[in-house]
Short mmCIF file of C-alpha atoms in Angstrom, two decimals:
data_model
loop_
_atom_site.label_atom_id
_atom_site.label_comp_id
_atom_site.label_asym_id
_atom_site.label_seq_id
_atom_site.Cartn_x
_atom_site.Cartn_y
_atom_site.Cartn_z
CA UNK A 1 0.02 -0.02 -0.18
CA UNK A 2 3.01 2.45 0.96
CA UNK A 3 4.64 1.44 -2.78
CA UNK A 4 0.92 2.62 -4.31
CA UNK A 5 0.69 6.26 -2.77
CA UNK A 6 4.56 7.04 -3.26
CA UNK A 7 3.65 6.62 -6.99
CA UNK A 8 -0.20 8.15 -6.69
CA UNK A 9 2.00 11.40 -4.94
CA UNK A 10 4.35 11.99 -7.80
CA UNK A 11 1.53 11.33 -9.92
CA UNK A 12 -0.63 13.78 -8.49
CA UNK A 13 3.03 15.95 -8.07
CA UNK A 14 3.27 15.58 -11.52
CA UNK A 15 0.56 18.17 -12.17
CA UNK A 16 0.39 19.93 -9.35
CA UNK A 17 4.24 21.38 -9.30
CA UNK A 18 4.28 25.18 -9.23
CA UNK A 19 7.28 25.09 -11.54
CA UNK A 20 5.98 22.76 -14.15
CA UNK A 21 3.00 24.77 -14.82
CA UNK A 22 1.59 23.52 -18.72
CA UNK A 23 -0.57 21.09 -17.63
CA UNK A 24 -2.47 22.80 -15.28
CA UNK A 25 -2.58 25.78 -17.97
CA UNK A 26 -3.87 22.86 -20.28
CA UNK A 27 -6.32 22.16 -17.77
CA UNK A 28 -7.64 25.20 -17.46
CA UNK A 29 -7.50 26.07 -20.92
CA UNK A 30 -9.73 22.93 -21.10
CA UNK A 31 -12.52 23.61 -18.61
CA UNK A 32 -12.48 27.10 -18.61
CA UNK A 33 -15.16 27.25 -20.89
CA UNK A 34 -17.74 24.40 -19.07
CA UNK A 35 -19.65 25.08 -16.12
CA UNK A 36 -20.49 21.80 -13.45
CA UNK A 37 -23.96 21.59 -15.42
CA UNK A 38 -21.02 19.82 -17.82
CA UNK A 39 -19.03 17.54 -15.14
CA UNK A 40 -19.61 14.46 -17.23
CA UNK A 41 -17.80 16.45 -20.46
CA UNK A 42 -15.38 17.54 -18.23
CA UNK A 43 -14.38 13.99 -16.88
CA UNK A 44 -14.81 12.47 -20.02
CA UNK A 45 -11.55 14.67 -21.55
CA UNK A 46 -9.21 14.66 -18.09
CA UNK A 47 -9.53 10.88 -18.55
CA UNK A 48 -9.12 10.51 -22.24
CA UNK A 49 -6.08 13.31 -21.44
CA UNK A 50 -4.74 10.63 -18.25
CA UNK A 51 -5.53 7.93 -20.93
CA UNK A 52 -2.94 9.49 -23.59
CA UNK A 53 -0.57 10.34 -20.80
CA UNK A 54 -0.42 7.06 -19.48
CA UNK A 55 -0.13 5.33 -23.46
CA UNK A 56 2.49 6.88 -24.25
CA UNK A 57 4.18 6.35 -20.61
CA UNK A 58 4.18 2.98 -21.50
CA UNK A 59 4.85 2.87 -25.78
CA UNK A 60 8.09 4.81 -24.34
CA UNK A 61 8.97 2.30 -20.63
CA UNK A 62 8.63 -0.20 -23.72
CA UNK A 63 10.88 1.78 -26.01
CA UNK A 64 8.21 1.94 -28.24
CA UNK A 65 8.18 5.27 -29.24
CA UNK A 66 10.93 7.54 -28.32
CA UNK A 67 11.35 11.24 -29.04
CA UNK A 68 13.63 14.00 -28.82
CA UNK A 69 12.95 16.21 -25.96
CA UNK A 70 13.25 19.17 -27.04
CA UNK A 71 10.72 18.75 -29.93
CA UNK A 72 8.27 17.40 -26.92
CA UNK A 73 9.30 20.47 -24.80
CA UNK A 74 8.20 22.51 -27.91
CA UNK A 75 4.71 20.33 -28.25
CA UNK A 76 3.20 20.36 -25.09
CA UNK A 77 2.44 24.59 -25.37
CA UNK A 78 1.48 23.98 -28.68
CA UNK A 79 -1.08 21.55 -27.44
CA UNK A 80 -2.22 24.21 -24.93
CA UNK A 81 -1.83 27.14 -27.17
CA UNK A 82 -3.71 24.85 -30.29
CA UNK A 83 -6.84 24.36 -26.97
CA UNK A 84 -7.02 27.82 -26.27
CA UNK A 85 -7.27 29.48 -29.79
CA UNK A 86 -10.03 26.29 -30.13
CA UNK A 87 -11.81 28.24 -27.09
CA UNK A 88 -11.18 31.60 -28.41
CA UNK A 89 -12.80 30.57 -31.88
CA UNK A 90 -16.37 28.46 -30.47
CA UNK A 91 -16.43 30.63 -26.83
CA UNK A 92 -20.29 31.49 -27.33
CA UNK A 93 -21.13 29.24 -30.15
CA UNK A 94 -24.07 26.47 -29.07
CA UNK A 95 -22.32 23.94 -32.01
CA UNK A 96 -19.65 22.35 -29.99
CA UNK A 97 -20.98 19.37 -29.55
CA UNK A 98 -21.02 18.67 -33.51
CA UNK A 99 -17.19 18.84 -33.38
CA UNK A 100 -17.30 16.52 -29.65
CA UNK A 101 -15.28 13.21 -31.26
CA UNK A 102 -13.02 15.23 -32.84
CA UNK A 103 -11.78 17.26 -29.18
CA UNK A 104 -11.96 13.81 -27.67
CA UNK A 105 -9.57 12.41 -30.38
CA UNK A 106 -7.35 16.15 -30.01
CA UNK A 107 -7.90 15.72 -25.78
CA UNK A 108 -6.51 12.27 -25.89
CA UNK A 109 -3.41 12.68 -28.88
CA UNK A 110 -2.61 15.33 -26.29
CA UNK A 111 -2.03 13.32 -23.18
CA UNK A 112 0.44 11.32 -25.70
CA UNK A 113 2.39 14.53 -26.01
CA UNK A 114 2.87 15.66 -21.97
CA UNK A 115 3.03 11.22 -21.39
CA UNK A 116 5.96 11.68 -23.77
CA UNK A 117 7.52 14.91 -22.08
CA UNK A 118 7.98 13.23 -18.92
CA UNK A 119 8.68 9.63 -19.93
CA UNK A 120 12.85 10.37 -19.45
CA UNK A 121 11.83 11.31 -15.44
CA UNK A 122 9.79 8.20 -15.54
CA UNK A 123 11.76 5.49 -16.99
CA UNK A 124 14.38 7.31 -14.67
CA UNK A 125 12.39 6.60 -11.12
CA UNK A 126 11.85 3.09 -12.12
CA UNK A 127 13.70 -0.27 -11.76
CA UNK A 128 13.66 -4.06 -13.18
CA UNK A 129 12.27 -5.40 -16.81
CA UNK A 130 9.63 -2.70 -18.47
CA UNK A 131 6.93 -5.08 -17.59
CA UNK A 132 7.63 -4.67 -13.57
CA UNK A 133 7.10 -0.46 -14.62
CA UNK A 134 2.90 -1.74 -15.68
CA UNK A 135 1.86 -1.46 -11.84
CA UNK A 136 4.31 1.87 -10.49
CA UNK A 137 2.41 3.59 -14.16
CA UNK A 138 -0.52 2.62 -13.20
CA UNK A 139 -0.52 3.97 -9.52
CA UNK A 140 1.03 7.57 -10.87
CA UNK A 141 -2.02 7.59 -13.81
CA UNK A 142 -4.25 7.13 -10.49
CA UNK A 143 -2.19 10.43 -8.76
CA UNK A 144 -2.61 12.30 -12.57
CA UNK A 145 -6.02 11.57 -12.93
CA UNK A 146 -6.83 12.77 -8.87
CA UNK A 147 -4.58 16.36 -9.80
CA UNK A 148 -6.07 17.26 -13.36
CA UNK A 149 -9.55 17.08 -11.30
CA UNK A 150 -8.78 18.98 -8.88
CA UNK A 151 -7.37 21.12 -11.05
CA UNK A 152 -10.64 21.57 -12.61
CA UNK A 153 -12.76 21.28 -10.01
CA UNK A 154 -10.49 24.66 -8.54
CA UNK A 155 -11.53 26.20 -12.30
CA UNK A 156 -15.22 25.26 -12.51
CA UNK A 157 -15.00 26.82 -9.04
CA UNK A 158 -13.58 30.49 -9.99
CA UNK A 159 -15.86 29.90 -13.51
CA UNK A 160 -18.98 30.05 -10.91
CA UNK A 161 -17.89 32.42 -8.97
CA UNK A 162 -16.56 34.90 -11.87
CA UNK A 163 -20.79 34.45 -13.85
CA UNK A 164 -22.52 34.94 -10.61
CA UNK A 165 -20.65 36.95 -8.10
CA UNK A 166 -18.80 39.64 -10.69
CA UNK A 167 -21.50 39.01 -13.26
CA UNK A 168 -19.37 37.87 -16.72
CA UNK A 169 -20.73 35.96 -19.35
CA UNK A 170 -19.27 32.23 -19.41
CA UNK A 171 -18.56 33.89 -22.84
CA UNK A 172 -16.36 36.86 -21.80
CA UNK A 173 -15.20 34.58 -18.89
CA UNK A 174 -13.41 32.41 -21.64
CA UNK A 175 -12.28 35.06 -23.44
CA UNK A 176 -10.81 36.16 -21.01
CA UNK A 177 -9.13 33.42 -19.85
CA UNK A 178 -7.96 31.63 -23.35
CA UNK A 179 -6.30 35.16 -24.44
CA UNK A 180 -4.15 34.91 -20.88
CA UNK A 181 -3.29 31.57 -21.58
CA UNK A 182 -1.86 32.06 -24.71
CA UNK A 183 -0.08 35.45 -23.07
CA UNK A 184 1.78 32.88 -20.95
CA UNK A 185 2.16 30.08 -23.71
CA UNK A 186 3.49 32.32 -26.79
CA UNK A 187 7.46 32.81 -25.27
CA UNK A 188 7.44 28.79 -23.89
CA UNK A 189 6.82 28.41 -27.99
CA UNK A 190 9.39 31.21 -28.78
CA UNK A 191 11.93 30.83 -26.29
CA UNK A 192 11.80 26.88 -26.78
CA UNK A 193 15.78 26.44 -27.37
CA UNK A 194 15.03 24.74 -30.38
CA UNK A 195 14.37 27.64 -32.54
CA UNK A 196 17.69 28.78 -31.63
CA UNK A 197 20.20 25.73 -32.69
#
C-alpha cells in the first residue's frame, strides 16, 4: 500500500508542481469553457487526457516510441496554444456538441504529447523490466487523474464565482482566460531552444 502512495503522489505532484505549470495551463484551457452542469463531459475529457498520457509512458517504457526532449518541450506549449485558440474561436457558440468526437480525439493525442514529456523522468525513477513498471505506471496514472480533477474543480468553482458574483458572461470569461493562457504560452514557444540551433 505504501508503494501505491509513492507513485500516486508522484502523479499528483507531476500535475500540481508550481515549477512545471504547463500541465495546469492545459487543464485550465480545457476546462474554462465548461460549467458544473457539463461535469460528465469534462471528466471524460480529463480521463482521455490521462489515458493518452499513460499510453505515451507505456510506449516509452517498452521502447516502442522515443522522441527528442526539445521537440516535446515545443509540442507541449503548442497543445496548450491550440486549445486556447479553439476556445477563442468557439466561445459563445452552441455548435460545440457537433465537434465533440474530434475534441475527444485531439485531447487523447495531446495527452500522448504531454506523456512523452515525462517519459524520460518516469523511466529513470523505475528500475526493473518493462512489465514490472506497469503497476507503478497505473498508480502514477491514478495520481495524475486525481490531480487533474482537483485542478478542473478549482477552475469550475472560479468560473462559477466570476459568472455569478462578478456577472461575467460565460463567453467573456472563456475569452479572457484563453487570451491570458495564450499570453503565457507564446513566450514558451518563441523561447524554445529548438529555434536557436
